[in-house]
Short mmCIF file of C-alpha atoms in Angstrom, two decimals:
data_model
loop_
_atom_site.label_atom_id
_atom_site.label_comp_id
_atom_site.label_asym_id
_atom_site.label_seq_id
_atom_site.Cartn_x
_atom_site.Cartn_y
_atom_site.Cartn_z
CA MET O 259 -17.45 -31.87 24.60
CA SER O 260 -15.80 -34.70 24.96
CA TRP O 261 -12.07 -35.03 25.82
CA LYS O 262 -12.41 -37.85 23.00
CA LEU O 263 -13.91 -35.28 20.70
CA PHE O 264 -11.10 -32.91 21.32
CA TRP O 265 -8.94 -36.04 21.23
CA LEU O 266 -9.66 -36.09 17.58
CA LEU O 267 -9.28 -32.44 16.85
CA VAL O 268 -5.50 -32.50 18.10
CA GLU O 269 -4.70 -35.43 16.21
CA ALA O 270 -5.77 -33.96 12.99
CA ALA O 271 -3.94 -30.87 14.04
CA ARG O 272 -0.41 -32.68 13.48
CA LEU O 273 -1.04 -32.92 9.77
CA THR O 274 -2.34 -29.23 9.96
CA ILE O 275 1.42 -28.20 11.34
CA LEU O 276 2.93 -30.89 8.89
CA LEU O 277 1.25 -29.89 5.72
CA SER O 278 1.99 -26.10 6.85
CA VAL O 279 5.95 -26.71 7.81
CA ILE O 280 6.40 -28.99 4.64
CA SER O 281 4.90 -26.27 2.06
CA VAL O 282 6.61 -23.32 3.85
CA SER O 283 9.87 -25.09 3.74
CA ILE O 284 8.91 -26.39 -0.42
CA GLY O 285 7.60 -22.52 -0.63
CA PHE O 286 10.95 -20.67 0.84
CA LEU O 287 12.96 -22.78 -1.56
CA LEU O 288 10.88 -21.64 -4.68
CA SER O 289 10.55 -18.37 -3.87
CA SER O 290 14.41 -17.74 -3.42
CA LEU O 291 15.09 -19.31 -7.04
CA VAL O 292 11.62 -17.16 -8.04
CA CYS O 293 13.51 -14.10 -6.05
CA ALA O 294 16.41 -14.54 -7.92
CA ALA O 295 14.74 -14.63 -11.15
CA VAL O 296 12.75 -11.39 -10.51
CA MET O 297 15.86 -9.43 -10.11
CA SER O 298 17.55 -11.01 -12.75
CA THR O 299 19.43 -9.14 -14.74
CA HIS O 300 17.98 -11.31 -17.35
CA ARG O 301 14.86 -9.87 -19.55
CA SER O 302 12.78 -12.85 -19.56
CA ALA O 303 13.40 -14.51 -16.42
CA ARG O 304 12.25 -10.84 -14.76
CA ILE O 305 9.06 -10.62 -16.49
CA ALA O 306 8.37 -14.83 -15.72
CA GLY O 307 9.05 -14.27 -11.80
CA LYS O 308 6.80 -11.26 -12.16
CA LEU O 309 4.12 -13.31 -13.92
CA PHE O 310 4.52 -16.31 -11.35
CA VAL O 311 4.21 -13.74 -7.93
CA SER O 312 1.83 -11.79 -10.05
CA PHE O 313 -0.47 -15.07 -10.86
CA PHE O 314 -0.11 -16.70 -7.36
CA ARG O 315 -0.63 -13.74 -5.11
CA GLY O 316 -3.06 -12.23 -7.20
CA THR O 317 -5.98 -15.83 -7.69
CA PRO O 318 -7.69 -17.05 -4.41
CA LEU O 319 -5.47 -20.01 -3.17
CA LEU O 320 -8.96 -21.71 -2.89
CA VAL O 321 -9.15 -21.44 -6.46
CA GLN O 322 -5.46 -22.40 -7.38
CA LEU O 323 -6.06 -25.46 -4.89
CA LEU O 324 -9.02 -26.54 -6.93
CA LEU O 325 -7.41 -25.88 -10.11
CA ILE O 326 -4.02 -27.62 -9.26
CA TYR O 327 -6.60 -30.79 -7.80
CA TYR O 328 -7.91 -31.20 -10.87
CA LEU O 329 -5.72 -30.53 -13.16
CA LEU O 330 -3.11 -33.08 -11.83
CA PRO O 331 -4.54 -36.02 -12.61
CA GLN O 332 -6.29 -34.41 -16.46
CA ILE O 333 -1.85 -34.37 -17.05
CA GLY O 334 -1.17 -37.83 -16.07
CA LEU O 335 -0.59 -36.93 -12.53
CA ASN O 336 -2.61 -38.92 -10.22
CA VAL O 337 -0.89 -38.29 -6.52
CA PRO O 338 -3.18 -38.02 -3.52
CA SER O 339 -4.79 -35.44 -2.30
CA GLU O 340 -2.65 -34.50 0.14
CA VAL O 341 0.24 -34.00 -2.46
CA ALA O 342 -1.75 -31.18 -4.28
CA ALA O 343 -2.37 -29.58 -1.11
CA ILE O 344 1.41 -29.80 -0.54
CA VAL O 345 1.53 -28.33 -4.55
CA GLY O 346 -0.86 -25.72 -3.95
CA MET O 347 0.19 -24.10 -0.72
CA SER O 348 3.86 -24.37 -1.73
CA LEU O 349 3.62 -22.84 -5.50
CA CYS O 350 1.26 -19.55 -2.65
CA THR O 351 3.40 -18.99 -0.32
CA ALA O 352 5.98 -19.42 -2.84
CA ALA O 353 5.42 -16.44 -4.25
CA TYR O 354 4.76 -13.94 -1.15
CA GLN O 355 7.67 -15.21 0.10
CA ALA O 356 9.92 -14.08 -2.90
CA GLU O 357 8.13 -10.15 -2.76
CA ILE O 358 8.96 -10.66 1.32
CA LEU O 359 12.72 -11.68 -0.30
CA ARG O 360 12.68 -9.56 -2.84
CA GLY O 361 11.85 -6.73 -0.45
CA GLY O 362 14.49 -7.34 2.15
CA PHE O 363 17.25 -7.56 -0.57
CA SER O 364 16.61 -4.35 -1.66
CA SER O 365 16.33 -2.99 1.46
CA VAL O 366 20.29 -3.72 1.87
CA PRO O 367 22.24 -0.62 2.09
CA ARG O 368 24.10 0.51 -1.05
CA GLY O 369 26.66 1.47 1.42
CA LEU O 370 27.55 -1.41 2.93
CA ILE O 371 28.07 -3.38 -0.52
CA GLU O 372 30.53 -0.45 -1.88
CA ALA O 373 32.28 -1.01 0.93
CA ALA O 374 32.42 -4.34 1.15
CA ASN O 375 34.04 -3.80 -2.99
CA MET O 376 36.37 -1.70 -1.97
CA CYS O 377 37.33 -3.92 0.84
CA GLY O 378 38.05 -6.46 -2.27
CA PHE O 379 35.26 -8.87 -1.22
CA SER O 380 34.20 -11.19 -4.37
CA LYS O 381 30.74 -11.18 -5.32
CA PHE O 382 29.89 -14.17 -3.29
CA ALA O 383 31.38 -12.87 -0.30
CA ILE O 384 29.26 -9.65 -0.78
CA PHE O 385 26.42 -12.45 -0.82
CA ARG O 386 27.41 -14.92 1.25
CA ARG O 387 28.77 -12.57 4.08
CA ILE O 388 27.05 -9.19 3.59
CA ARG O 389 23.29 -8.94 1.51
CA LEU O 390 21.87 -12.67 2.97
CA PRO O 391 22.53 -11.82 6.51
CA ILE O 392 20.85 -9.04 6.30
CA ALA O 393 18.17 -9.66 3.72
CA VAL O 394 17.75 -12.54 6.13
CA GLN O 395 17.71 -10.39 9.35
CA LEU O 396 15.22 -7.98 7.68
CA THR O 397 12.81 -10.57 6.47
CA ILE O 398 12.44 -12.84 9.39
CA PRO O 399 9.21 -10.80 10.73
CA ALA O 400 7.41 -11.08 7.31
CA LEU O 401 8.21 -14.43 6.90
CA ILE O 402 6.58 -15.47 10.07
CA SER O 403 3.83 -13.82 9.84
CA GLU O 404 3.46 -15.70 6.31
CA ALA O 405 4.05 -19.28 8.08
CA ILE O 406 1.07 -17.80 10.03
CA MET O 407 -0.72 -17.01 7.23
CA MET O 408 -0.28 -20.43 5.58
CA LEU O 409 -1.57 -22.10 8.88
CA LYS O 410 -4.57 -20.39 8.87
CA SER O 411 -5.11 -20.83 5.23
CA SER O 412 -4.27 -24.89 5.05
CA SER O 413 -7.86 -25.06 6.10
CA LEU O 414 -8.55 -25.09 2.60
CA VAL O 415 -7.30 -28.07 1.54
CA SER O 416 -10.45 -28.93 3.22
CA VAL O 417 -12.01 -28.66 0.13
CA VAL O 418 -10.03 -31.15 -1.88
CA GLY O 419 -10.67 -33.98 0.57
CA VAL O 420 -7.77 -33.58 3.20
CA VAL O 421 -8.53 -34.62 6.60
CA GLU O 422 -6.89 -31.92 8.46
CA LEU O 423 -8.03 -29.88 11.49
CA SER O 424 -10.89 -27.93 9.71
CA ARG O 425 -12.32 -31.12 8.24
CA MET O 426 -11.93 -33.46 11.02
CA ALA O 427 -13.97 -30.16 12.96
CA GLN O 428 -16.45 -30.52 9.92
CA ASP O 429 -16.68 -33.93 9.50
CA LEU O 430 -16.91 -34.79 13.18
CA ALA O 431 -19.86 -31.44 13.95
CA ALA O 432 -21.85 -33.06 11.02
CA SER O 433 -21.43 -36.29 12.95
CA THR O 434 -22.38 -35.37 16.59
CA TYR O 435 -24.21 -32.12 15.29
CA ARG O 436 -22.04 -30.07 17.84
CA PRO O 437 -20.77 -27.26 15.52
CA LEU O 438 -20.94 -24.66 18.29
CA GLU O 439 -18.36 -26.32 20.11
CA LEU O 440 -16.31 -28.08 17.76
CA PHE O 441 -15.51 -25.35 15.25
CA ALA O 442 -14.63 -23.24 18.58
CA ALA O 443 -12.48 -26.19 19.57
CA ALA O 444 -10.60 -26.05 15.97
CA GLY O 445 -10.36 -22.37 16.02
CA LEU O 446 -8.37 -22.62 19.44
CA ILE O 447 -6.47 -24.90 18.28
CA TYR O 448 -5.29 -22.85 15.09
CA LEU O 449 -4.81 -19.33 17.82
CA ILE O 450 -2.61 -21.70 19.95
CA ILE O 451 -0.17 -22.98 17.53
CA ASN O 452 -0.32 -19.59 15.41
CA LEU O 453 0.81 -17.96 18.99
CA VAL O 454 3.51 -20.33 19.53
CA VAL O 455 4.94 -19.52 15.77
CA ALA O 456 4.66 -16.16 17.10
CA GLY O 457 6.85 -16.66 19.76
CA PHE O 458 9.34 -18.43 18.27
CA GLY O 459 9.56 -15.69 15.79
CA LEU O 460 9.96 -12.98 18.23
CA GLN O 461 12.58 -15.44 19.74
CA LEU O 462 14.59 -15.58 16.26
CA GLU O 463 14.17 -11.80 15.56
CA LYS O 464 16.11 -11.99 19.18
CA ARG O 465 18.56 -14.15 18.16
CA MET O 466 18.70 -12.11 14.63
CA GLN O 467 20.34 -9.10 16.00
CA TRP O 468 24.21 -9.53 14.69
CA GLY O 469 25.46 -6.12 13.64
CA ARG O 470 22.80 -4.18 15.07
CA THR O 471 23.78 -1.06 16.91
CA MET N 70 -8.56 -32.17 -22.70
CA THR N 71 -11.05 -30.23 -24.47
CA PHE N 72 -11.52 -26.24 -24.13
CA ASP N 73 -15.67 -26.43 -24.14
CA LEU N 74 -16.10 -22.18 -24.78
CA ASP N 75 -19.41 -22.63 -26.10
CA LEU N 76 -20.82 -23.58 -22.26
CA ILE N 77 -19.23 -20.46 -20.76
CA VAL N 78 -21.16 -18.82 -23.55
CA LEU N 79 -24.17 -20.62 -22.79
CA TYR N 80 -23.99 -19.86 -18.85
CA LEU N 81 -22.77 -16.12 -18.99
CA PRO N 82 -25.38 -14.75 -17.36
CA ASP N 83 -25.14 -17.37 -14.77
CA ILE N 84 -21.57 -16.25 -13.89
CA VAL N 85 -22.46 -12.78 -14.52
CA ARG N 86 -25.17 -12.78 -11.97
CA ALA N 87 -22.27 -14.62 -9.79
CA LEU N 88 -19.77 -12.64 -10.64
CA GLY N 89 -22.21 -9.58 -9.30
CA VAL N 90 -22.48 -11.54 -5.69
CA THR N 91 -18.64 -11.47 -5.93
CA ILE N 92 -18.41 -8.32 -6.37
CA LEU N 93 -21.07 -7.25 -4.25
CA LEU N 94 -20.26 -8.66 -1.00
CA TRP N 95 -16.57 -7.94 -1.94
CA LEU N 96 -17.43 -4.25 -1.49
CA ALA N 97 -19.84 -4.03 0.93
CA GLY N 98 -17.60 -6.84 3.08
CA SER N 99 -14.85 -4.01 2.61
CA ALA N 100 -16.30 -1.06 3.42
CA LEU N 101 -18.34 -2.04 6.53
CA GLY N 102 -14.98 -3.44 7.65
CA LEU N 103 -13.50 -0.65 7.04
CA LEU N 104 -16.09 1.73 8.77
CA VAL N 105 -16.03 -0.96 11.83
CA GLY N 106 -12.35 -1.67 12.24
CA PHE N 107 -11.96 2.49 12.21
CA LEU N 108 -14.47 2.77 15.07
CA ILE N 109 -12.90 -0.37 17.05
CA ALA N 110 -8.73 1.64 16.47
CA VAL N 111 -10.82 5.03 17.09
CA ALA N 112 -12.03 3.24 20.44
CA ARG N 113 -8.53 1.39 21.36
CA ARG N 114 -6.78 4.56 21.27
CA TYR N 115 -8.90 7.35 22.67
CA GLY N 116 -11.31 5.13 25.07
CA PRO N 117 -10.34 4.15 28.61
CA ARG N 118 -8.12 1.79 29.29
CA TRP N 119 -10.62 -1.42 29.63
CA LEU N 120 -12.25 -0.89 26.26
CA ASP N 121 -8.49 -1.58 24.85
CA TRP N 122 -7.98 -4.23 26.66
CA ALA N 123 -11.47 -5.71 25.85
CA LEU N 124 -11.33 -5.15 22.07
CA LEU N 125 -7.34 -6.84 22.07
CA ALA N 126 -9.25 -10.47 22.90
CA PRO N 127 -11.71 -10.32 19.62
CA VAL N 128 -9.28 -8.75 17.52
CA GLU N 129 -6.74 -11.48 18.22
CA LEU N 130 -9.37 -14.27 17.87
CA ILE N 131 -10.17 -13.02 13.97
CA ARG N 132 -6.72 -12.44 13.56
CA GLY N 133 -5.41 -15.95 14.81
CA THR N 134 -7.68 -18.45 13.38
CA PRO N 135 -8.42 -19.35 9.65
CA PHE N 136 -11.48 -17.03 7.91
CA LEU N 137 -13.24 -20.67 6.89
CA VAL N 138 -13.45 -21.67 10.44
CA GLN N 139 -14.81 -18.63 11.69
CA ILE N 140 -17.65 -18.89 8.81
CA PHE N 141 -18.32 -22.24 9.39
CA LEU N 142 -18.68 -21.41 13.37
CA LEU N 143 -21.46 -18.08 12.05
CA TYR N 144 -23.06 -20.19 10.09
CA TYR N 145 -23.41 -23.41 11.24
CA GLY N 146 -22.77 -22.68 15.12
CA GLY N 147 -25.47 -19.12 14.95
CA PRO N 148 -28.65 -21.32 14.75
CA PHE N 149 -27.47 -22.72 17.92
CA ILE N 150 -27.44 -19.62 19.46
CA GLY N 151 -30.47 -18.07 18.18
CA LEU N 152 -28.49 -16.69 14.95
CA SER N 153 -30.43 -18.21 11.74
CA LEU N 154 -28.98 -16.65 9.06
CA ASP N 155 -29.27 -17.55 4.96
CA SER N 156 -25.81 -18.28 3.71
CA ILE N 157 -25.59 -14.44 1.71
CA THR N 158 -26.13 -12.56 5.17
CA ALA N 159 -23.96 -14.81 7.21
CA GLY N 160 -21.02 -14.40 4.71
CA LEU N 161 -21.22 -10.70 4.29
CA LEU N 162 -21.40 -10.77 8.14
CA GLY N 163 -18.40 -12.56 8.75
CA LEU N 164 -16.45 -10.71 6.03
CA THR N 165 -17.32 -7.61 8.07
CA ILE N 166 -15.54 -8.99 11.55
CA TYR N 167 -12.78 -10.63 9.52
CA GLY N 168 -11.93 -7.28 7.67
CA ALA N 169 -12.76 -4.94 11.02
CA ALA N 170 -10.33 -6.78 13.04
CA TYR N 171 -7.40 -6.54 10.11
CA TYR N 172 -8.37 -2.74 9.11
CA SER N 173 -8.93 -1.96 13.23
CA GLU N 174 -5.14 -2.68 13.43
CA LEU N 175 -4.12 -0.68 9.65
CA TRP N 176 -5.96 2.08 11.51
CA ARG N 177 -4.30 1.97 14.74
CA SER N 178 -0.84 1.57 12.89
CA GLY N 179 -1.63 4.87 11.36
CA PHE N 180 -2.44 6.73 14.75
CA VAL N 181 0.63 5.81 15.41
CA ALA N 182 2.63 7.26 12.37
CA ILE N 183 1.12 10.34 12.44
CA PRO N 184 3.88 12.10 13.81
CA LYS N 185 3.21 14.06 17.39
CA GLY N 186 4.59 17.42 16.14
CA HIS N 187 1.92 17.81 13.13
CA VAL N 188 -0.71 17.74 15.28
CA GLU N 189 0.93 20.33 17.61
CA ALA N 190 1.97 22.39 14.96
CA ALA N 191 -2.05 22.20 14.04
CA GLN N 192 -3.45 23.42 17.40
CA CYS N 193 -0.44 25.99 17.19
CA VAL N 194 -2.14 27.64 14.27
CA GLY N 195 -5.12 27.42 15.81
CA LEU N 196 -7.47 24.44 14.44
CA ASN N 197 -9.14 23.27 16.72
CA ARG N 198 -9.70 19.16 17.54
CA THR N 199 -12.11 18.35 14.51
CA GLN N 200 -10.10 20.25 12.00
CA THR N 201 -6.64 18.74 12.96
CA LEU N 202 -8.27 15.21 12.80
CA ARG N 203 -9.76 16.12 9.39
CA ARG N 204 -7.52 18.22 7.80
CA ILE N 205 -3.88 17.11 9.37
CA ILE N 206 -4.41 13.25 10.22
CA LEU N 207 -6.77 11.90 8.00
CA PRO N 208 -5.49 12.77 4.98
CA GLU N 209 -1.03 11.88 6.02
CA MET N 210 -3.36 8.71 7.41
CA THR N 211 -4.65 7.99 4.20
CA MET N 212 -1.32 8.57 2.36
CA LEU N 213 0.56 6.13 4.71
CA LEU N 214 -1.84 4.06 5.28
CA LEU N 215 -3.01 3.43 1.43
CA PRO N 216 -0.44 0.59 -0.23
CA SER N 217 -1.68 -1.61 3.07
CA MET N 218 -5.36 -0.85 2.91
CA VAL N 219 -5.40 -1.60 -0.45
CA ASN N 220 -3.53 -4.81 0.06
CA MET N 221 -5.84 -6.24 3.08
CA THR N 222 -8.92 -4.85 0.22
CA ILE N 223 -8.02 -7.67 -2.27
CA LEU N 224 -7.56 -10.00 0.77
CA MET N 225 -10.92 -9.70 1.42
CA LEU N 226 -11.72 -10.61 -2.54
CA LYS N 227 -9.74 -13.80 -2.44
CA GLU N 228 -11.46 -14.42 0.56
CA THR N 229 -14.79 -13.80 -1.09
CA ALA N 230 -13.85 -17.24 -3.00
CA ILE N 231 -13.86 -19.01 0.78
CA LEU N 232 -17.53 -18.33 1.15
CA SER N 233 -19.06 -21.24 -1.67
CA ILE N 234 -17.95 -23.20 0.57
CA ILE N 235 -21.03 -22.06 2.76
CA SER N 236 -22.95 -22.18 -0.42
CA VAL N 237 -22.87 -18.07 -0.71
CA PRO N 238 -23.99 -18.04 -4.78
CA GLU N 239 -20.40 -16.66 -5.75
CA LEU N 240 -18.12 -16.69 -8.51
CA THR N 241 -16.68 -19.96 -7.07
CA LEU N 242 -19.48 -21.81 -6.50
CA ALA N 243 -21.02 -21.16 -9.96
CA VAL N 244 -18.09 -22.07 -11.78
CA SER N 245 -17.56 -24.87 -9.34
CA ALA N 246 -21.53 -26.56 -9.91
CA LEU N 247 -20.42 -26.10 -13.60
CA GLY N 248 -17.35 -28.05 -13.34
CA THR N 249 -19.79 -30.48 -11.45
CA LYS N 250 -22.82 -30.38 -14.24
CA TYR N 251 -20.34 -31.02 -17.49
CA TYR N 252 -16.80 -32.69 -15.35
CA ALA N 253 -15.51 -29.27 -16.88
CA PHE N 254 -13.14 -28.59 -14.15
CA VAL N 255 -9.88 -27.42 -15.40
CA GLU N 256 -11.19 -24.68 -17.96
CA GLY N 257 -13.80 -23.56 -15.21
CA PHE N 258 -11.06 -22.82 -12.91
CA ALA N 259 -8.57 -21.67 -14.74
CA ILE N 260 -10.81 -19.02 -16.11
CA LEU N 261 -12.00 -18.42 -12.71
CA ALA N 262 -8.31 -17.72 -11.44
CA LEU N 263 -7.95 -15.45 -14.79
CA VAL N 264 -11.19 -12.94 -13.63
CA TYR N 265 -9.93 -13.05 -9.92
CA TRP N 266 -5.90 -12.17 -11.52
CA ALA N 267 -7.90 -9.41 -13.68
CA LEU N 268 -9.79 -8.13 -10.81
CA VAL N 269 -7.20 -7.97 -8.74
CA GLU N 270 -4.68 -6.60 -10.99
CA ALA N 271 -7.53 -3.79 -11.22
CA CYS N 272 -7.41 -3.06 -7.64
CA SER N 273 -3.90 -2.44 -7.49
CA ALA N 274 -3.58 -0.67 -10.71
CA LEU N 275 -6.71 1.78 -8.93
CA GLY N 276 -4.51 1.40 -5.72
CA ARG N 277 -2.02 2.96 -7.19
CA TYR N 278 -3.47 5.47 -9.03
CA ALA N 279 -4.78 6.69 -6.07
CA GLU N 280 -1.53 6.95 -4.23
CA SER N 281 -0.34 9.22 -7.40
CA ARG N 282 -3.04 11.70 -6.82
CA LEU N 283 -2.80 11.99 -3.18
CA SER N 284 1.15 12.43 -2.94
CA LYS N 285 0.56 15.81 -1.56
CA TYR N 286 0.68 14.22 1.41
CA ARG N 287 2.84 12.16 1.69
CA PHE N 288 5.44 13.51 4.43
CA ALA N 289 8.87 12.12 5.65
CA VAL N 290 9.09 9.15 7.95
CA SER N 291 11.80 9.18 10.38
#
């Protein structure tokens, strides 16, 4: 396989990274809302949040992407396929991240919250100073694996016509008739990106050891 | 948006057949993946050091790359190294390899989590290695691993949808074909999502039931 082909794959990998970063970020913002809904005291908000999480975790991302890709034009939104891909990926990862966050918040030791209460912390201060930092610390490893999961899942947006890494590999494999090398190279690129993200995650975990004894 | 239910009724036999393929691939792939994953985990934990290192690379390769790329490599790249498989066989093999890598990591985490004291206690009361494995390690591990195993098995079901891309005649492909024929994508994929959702919820309900049945093996993790 020539360097030129490999370079085309690397170029396409930039879109893969971009899509994943955007989706995971939007997904994170969405997931905080969903998590707030799931943990809220309002029954209807809880039910809506749980349904959201259950649906997006309970159906294949491929099906979600296809559904959104065909649904958006039907409701009058003619958006490029990249946007449909980001919408699908964001919704899906939001459900997973919401579940991770919920787990984090419910693992914050009750004693700490009670102690802060005794010290006269306001509700907001408890959230800002106690619950949020500890929940973030507890959920970093899981959030990083979710980001890696999304990076891999981003290969599925090739079916709605976004030419990212795996679609580029498919197109090149079809035109050069060398699928073995091209898919192996694409896999290698995914692997390298994931290793970088995982390494970054370990660094982040080390940095976030506040309050640990 | 016209929602044409007659279409679904008309093609119900096709859809049911495709659902059968999905469920069959899912169950077979998960069962084989569990088995191969167990063998890998045992080999890595109890085998010689070099075997552990030799198995580390393929497991991490599988876990670090998208399933889609793996099946492309297998299905389109396979014939170049003399491995010409039809789509269903390639799909099943791909699912098995993919599942085995993930399941093996789960099994390994299970081996690590069993307290040494339990094994020593079993030896003290005169249980031999097989008895210890069968009576102590496996039941405790089953209890410990059940939630994550159920999760992984649910993931396997969702991954079967990806096999439609290499034209395995499973549910997603059948519904896509109907969509193309009648331009009824939205209703087709909506129903498709509901079917997967129902299967996933059924699977996790079954997992919760099994967990409650096996709760006598639960021990406090310190």
